[in-house]
Amino acid sequence: MSTNRVVTDIKQVTVRFSGDSGDGMQLSGTLFSTLSAIFGNEISTFPDFPAEIRAPQGSLHGVSGFQVRIGAKDVYNSGDKTDVLVAMNPSALKVNAQFLKKGSIVIYDNDSFKKRDLDKAKFETEDPFTELNLNHVQTIGIDITSLTKASLENSGLENKDILRSKNMFALGVVCWLFNRPLEIADKLLEQKFGKKPALVEANIKALTDGYNYGDNLQLTATTYNIDVKESTKGYYMDVNGNTATAYGLIAAAERAGLQLFLGSYPITPATDILHELTKRKDFGVKALQMEDEIAGITSAIGASFAGCLAATSTSGPGLSLKSEAIGLAVMTELPLVIIDVQRSGPSTGMPTKSEQTDLRQALYGRNGESPLVVIAATSPTDCFDSAFEASKIALEHMTPVILLTDGYIANGSSAWRIPEMEDYPEINPPYVDKYYNGNAEDWKPFLRNEVTDVRYWGIPGTPEFMHRVGGLEKDRFTGVISSNPENHQFMIDIRQNKIERIADFIPEQEVMGDKDAETLIVGWGGTYGHLLEATLHLQDSGKKVAFTQFRHISPLPKNTHDLLKGYKKVIVAEQNSGQFAAYLSSKFQDLSNIHKFNRIEGQPFKVSELVKEFTKIMEEA
């Protein structure tokens, strides 16, 4: 092999770190993506880990992966196929072989590819690459375990701690391959293990030795350089969707001048929202881990009654348990943000995998006529804006709001410019002492603004505005318990009208793509990046196509019907069995142009499959 180093400029690359759950692949991937974001690249990540707490070492069930796509621009998702795979054992190679491109580089640990390791991965031969028909990839075998032991033999660490650093040796090789500066990674490791200086020193040494190993041996004839993007000046960070959601809630509380309260119960993949908000006592946040899902939401309802911006976070199974209390929030007309980080179901399903299967539950999963607002974040960074908007709608319209994210965008991350708070609108709750124009003695708790149908918010302790609310139906005039049929019909209608009128306060649905297209691709929530890239591929192939992604689901934007009616074919793509398509059809029964594309695999859409299937639908008579 030539020893002359060639640096090749590339636009984008997808790298996947894969190994056992205990091999530190999530940490290696997170560090590589974070330093790439700091270096000035666009990134999109996909942590993919097993549901088992600790599957048998080296087994197919225990493979944990972290995929990151980096580039100068147009990084819309984490990528279909990988350009570089780091495989720490044979099972990692076998599970990820399907994602390798022609010419992909596979960096693997020679020390973990012995016969006993191959047997655990159920290989029938001792040549796994030939057995998997991987003659189209570049293989780089490195004695990662042995070299890590040699690197840290004088560190004073126990053998098990030394072995935990082999992920840093592998990361060092990848950093060399893509010309990533180690100085940034060193600082990130200091932040991660700051309280354990010995671990910081060991990880930095293993990382540096991995980098030098690649540099000295010139493992390939080519290393790669990825241009940095032209960015607006400001402070940037690598943020995942759960963290962005937490920050969005904090920002909304600051803008509204309220204390933020979160009452939640841990559940994958939503728990990190609770973790992040627990740290934020510096912003006056009160985050409580309650004994169960019901206690989580009812504590939040109590905080809302007391005048807080109240929220609760969960996933699909927890949303089921919260349904009765959500109905209480609807009946009392109190502001509440319910975050549902969707995962694969039903029941406990596949806890670490992602779907869009909670839409019907969010829209209808309560007893009685129980209308509320549903919005869906479209990307990890959009989780900030969506959480802020969910809070604003909840507070200004006195309603529960369900914010749908999903495991893909909640755990995935992107480079994010920290916004300026003055760029975000004020939040003005309808306080009774500020907006009610009548006499205090005439006020009752369900008197409303005639334009918005929103009831006025009387915070306990507000002089002259004592009142009570509850789950039993109330008289619209007096606020006392009522079983009057006409009153019940009125209250049912007014609660529904209040939600529908929110359409006057949200933006109309926007469309991108060809203005003369006959086909519209429709998505909602976290599939945005994959559907946008598929649309661009279709346009590059000469097809006329347009694309729109819904964030606002209940109520829908005011122009939704006219928009959908303007196309010959509307392809609604979802990671469920067609819930949004059915919702649109029920709302607009005159539409006969809706076509469905559905996959429920617990994995993100594949852009190549989307292009193929959309083309079929477009070419059908």
Short mmCIF file of N, CA and C in Angstrom, two decimals, residues 212-267:
data_model
loop_
_atom_site.label_atom_id
_atom_site.label_comp_id
_atom_site.label_asym_id
_atom_site.label_seq_id
_atom_site.Cartn_x
_atom_site.Cartn_y
_atom_site.Cartn_z
N ASN A 212 -2.91 8.15 16.66
CA ASN A 212 -1.53 7.99 16.20
C ASN A 212 -1.32 6.66 15.49
N TYR A 213 -2.03 5.63 15.93
CA TYR A 213 -1.93 4.32 15.27
C TYR A 213 -2.35 4.44 13.81
N GLY A 214 -3.49 5.08 13.58
CA GLY A 214 -3.94 5.27 12.20
C GLY A 214 -2.98 6.14 11.42
N ASP A 215 -2.47 7.19 12.05
CA ASP A 215 -1.60 8.13 11.35
C ASP A 215 -0.26 7.50 11.00
N ASN A 216 0.30 6.72 11.93
CA ASN A 216 1.62 6.13 11.71
C ASN A 216 1.60 4.98 10.73
N LEU A 217 0.54 4.16 10.79
CA LEU A 217 0.49 2.98 9.92
C LEU A 217 -0.19 3.27 8.59
N GLN A 218 -0.83 4.47 8.46
CA GLN A 218 -1.53 4.81 7.22
C GLN A 218 -2.43 3.63 6.80
N LEU A 219 -3.43 3.37 7.62
CA LEU A 219 -4.28 2.19 7.45
C LEU A 219 -4.98 2.16 6.11
N THR A 220 -5.27 3.33 5.55
CA THR A 220 -5.80 3.42 4.18
C THR A 220 -4.95 4.43 3.43
N ALA A 221 -5.03 4.38 2.12
CA ALA A 221 -4.27 5.33 1.31
C ALA A 221 -4.92 6.71 1.32
N THR A 222 -6.14 6.78 1.87
CA THR A 222 -6.91 8.03 1.82
C THR A 222 -7.51 8.34 3.18
N THR A 223 -7.40 9.60 3.59
CA THR A 223 -8.21 10.11 4.68
C THR A 223 -9.16 11.15 4.08
N TYR A 224 -10.10 11.61 4.90
CA TYR A 224 -11.19 12.39 4.33
C TYR A 224 -11.35 13.73 5.05
N ASN A 225 -11.72 14.71 4.27
CA ASN A 225 -12.01 16.03 4.80
C ASN A 225 -13.42 16.43 4.41
N ILE A 226 -14.20 16.89 5.38
CA ILE A 226 -15.57 17.35 5.12
C ILE A 226 -15.63 18.84 5.38
N ASP A 227 -16.03 19.58 4.38
CA ASP A 227 -16.10 21.03 4.51
C ASP A 227 -17.04 21.43 5.64
N VAL A 228 -16.76 22.57 6.26
CA VAL A 228 -17.67 23.10 7.27
C VAL A 228 -18.68 23.99 6.58
N LYS A 229 -19.84 24.13 7.21
CA LYS A 229 -20.90 24.92 6.60
C LYS A 229 -20.75 26.40 6.95
N GLU A 230 -21.34 27.24 6.13
CA GLU A 230 -21.43 28.67 6.43
C GLU A 230 -22.55 28.85 7.45
N SER A 231 -22.22 29.34 8.62
CA SER A 231 -23.20 29.39 9.70
C SER A 231 -23.44 30.82 10.16
N THR A 232 -24.66 31.06 10.62
CA THR A 232 -24.96 32.32 11.29
C THR A 232 -24.18 32.38 12.60
N LYS A 233 -23.63 33.54 12.91
CA LYS A 233 -22.86 33.67 14.13
C LYS A 233 -23.75 33.43 15.34
N GLY A 234 -23.17 32.82 16.34
CA GLY A 234 -23.92 32.54 17.55
C GLY A 234 -23.30 31.39 18.30
N TYR A 235 -23.97 30.96 19.36
CA TYR A 235 -23.52 29.83 20.15
C TYR A 235 -24.24 28.56 19.67
N TYR A 236 -23.46 27.52 19.39
CA TYR A 236 -24.01 26.28 18.88
C TYR A 236 -23.74 25.14 19.85
N MET A 237 -24.61 24.15 19.81
CA MET A 237 -24.41 22.93 20.58
C MET A 237 -25.04 21.76 19.84
N ASP A 238 -24.57 20.58 20.17
CA ASP A 238 -25.16 19.34 19.67
C ASP A 238 -26.27 18.97 20.65
N VAL A 239 -27.52 19.00 20.19
CA VAL A 239 -28.64 18.80 21.11
C VAL A 239 -29.53 17.67 20.61
N ASN A 240 -29.97 16.80 21.53
CA ASN A 240 -30.95 15.79 21.14
C ASN A 240 -32.36 16.28 21.43
N GLY A 241 -33.33 15.56 20.92
CA GLY A 241 -34.72 16.03 21.00
C GLY A 241 -35.24 16.15 22.42
N ASN A 242 -34.88 15.22 23.29
CA ASN A 242 -35.37 15.29 24.67
C ASN A 242 -34.82 16.52 25.39
N THR A 243 -33.53 16.79 25.18
CA THR A 243 -32.94 17.97 25.81
C THR A 243 -33.56 19.24 25.24
N ALA A 244 -33.75 19.28 23.92
CA ALA A 244 -34.36 20.45 23.29
C ALA A 244 -35.79 20.66 23.81
N THR A 245 -36.51 19.58 24.03
CA THR A 245 -37.86 19.68 24.61
C THR A 245 -37.82 20.32 25.99
N ALA A 246 -36.89 19.86 26.81
CA ALA A 246 -36.74 20.43 28.15
C ALA A 246 -36.42 21.92 28.07
N TYR A 247 -35.51 22.28 27.17
CA TYR A 247 -35.14 23.69 27.03
C TYR A 247 -36.32 24.53 26.52
N GLY A 248 -37.13 23.96 25.63
CA GLY A 248 -38.30 24.67 25.13
C GLY A 248 -39.30 24.99 26.23
N LEU A 249 -39.48 24.04 27.14
CA LEU A 249 -40.37 24.28 28.29
C LEU A 249 -39.82 25.38 29.18
N ILE A 250 -38.51 25.35 29.42
CA ILE A 250 -37.89 26.38 30.26
C ILE A 250 -38.05 27.75 29.61
N ALA A 251 -37.81 27.83 28.30
CA ALA A 251 -37.92 29.10 27.60
C ALA A 251 -39.35 29.65 27.67
N ALA A 252 -40.33 28.75 27.53
CA ALA A 252 -41.73 29.20 27.60
C ALA A 252 -42.08 29.72 28.99
N ALA A 253 -41.59 29.03 30.01
CA ALA A 253 -41.85 29.50 31.37
C ALA A 253 -41.22 30.87 31.61
N GLU A 254 -40.01 31.05 31.11
CA GLU A 254 -39.35 32.35 31.24
C GLU A 254 -40.14 33.43 30.51
N ARG A 255 -40.61 33.13 29.31
CA ARG A 255 -41.33 34.12 28.50
C ARG A 255 -42.70 34.44 29.11
N ALA A 256 -43.29 33.47 29.81
CA ALA A 256 -44.59 33.70 30.43
C ALA A 256 -44.48 34.26 31.84
N GLY A 257 -43.25 34.27 32.37
CA GLY A 257 -43.07 34.74 33.74
C GLY A 257 -43.63 33.79 34.77
N LEU A 258 -43.58 32.48 34.48
CA LEU A 258 -44.14 31.47 35.39
C LEU A 258 -43.08 30.49 35.83
N GLN A 259 -43.34 29.81 36.91
CA GLN A 259 -42.47 28.71 37.32
C GLN A 259 -42.84 27.47 36.53
N LEU A 260 -41.82 26.72 36.10
CA LEU A 260 -42.06 25.48 35.37
C LEU A 260 -42.10 24.32 36.36
N PHE A 261 -43.14 23.49 36.22
CA PHE A 261 -43.27 22.28 37.04
C PHE A 261 -43.40 21.09 36.12
N LEU A 262 -42.63 20.04 36.38
CA LEU A 262 -42.76 18.77 35.66
C LEU A 262 -43.01 17.67 36.66
N GLY A 263 -44.12 16.97 36.49
CA GLY A 263 -44.40 15.79 37.29
C GLY A 263 -44.41 14.57 36.38
N SER A 264 -43.48 13.66 36.58
CA SER A 264 -43.33 12.55 35.63
C SER A 264 -42.89 11.28 36.32
N TYR A 265 -42.98 10.21 35.55
CA TYR A 265 -42.54 8.89 35.98
C TYR A 265 -41.59 8.37 34.90
N PRO A 266 -40.45 7.78 35.26
CA PRO A 266 -39.48 7.36 34.24
C PRO A 266 -40.05 6.32 33.27
N ILE A 267 -39.82 6.54 31.98
CA ILE A 267 -40.21 5.58 30.96
C ILE A 267 -39.38 5.83 29.71
#
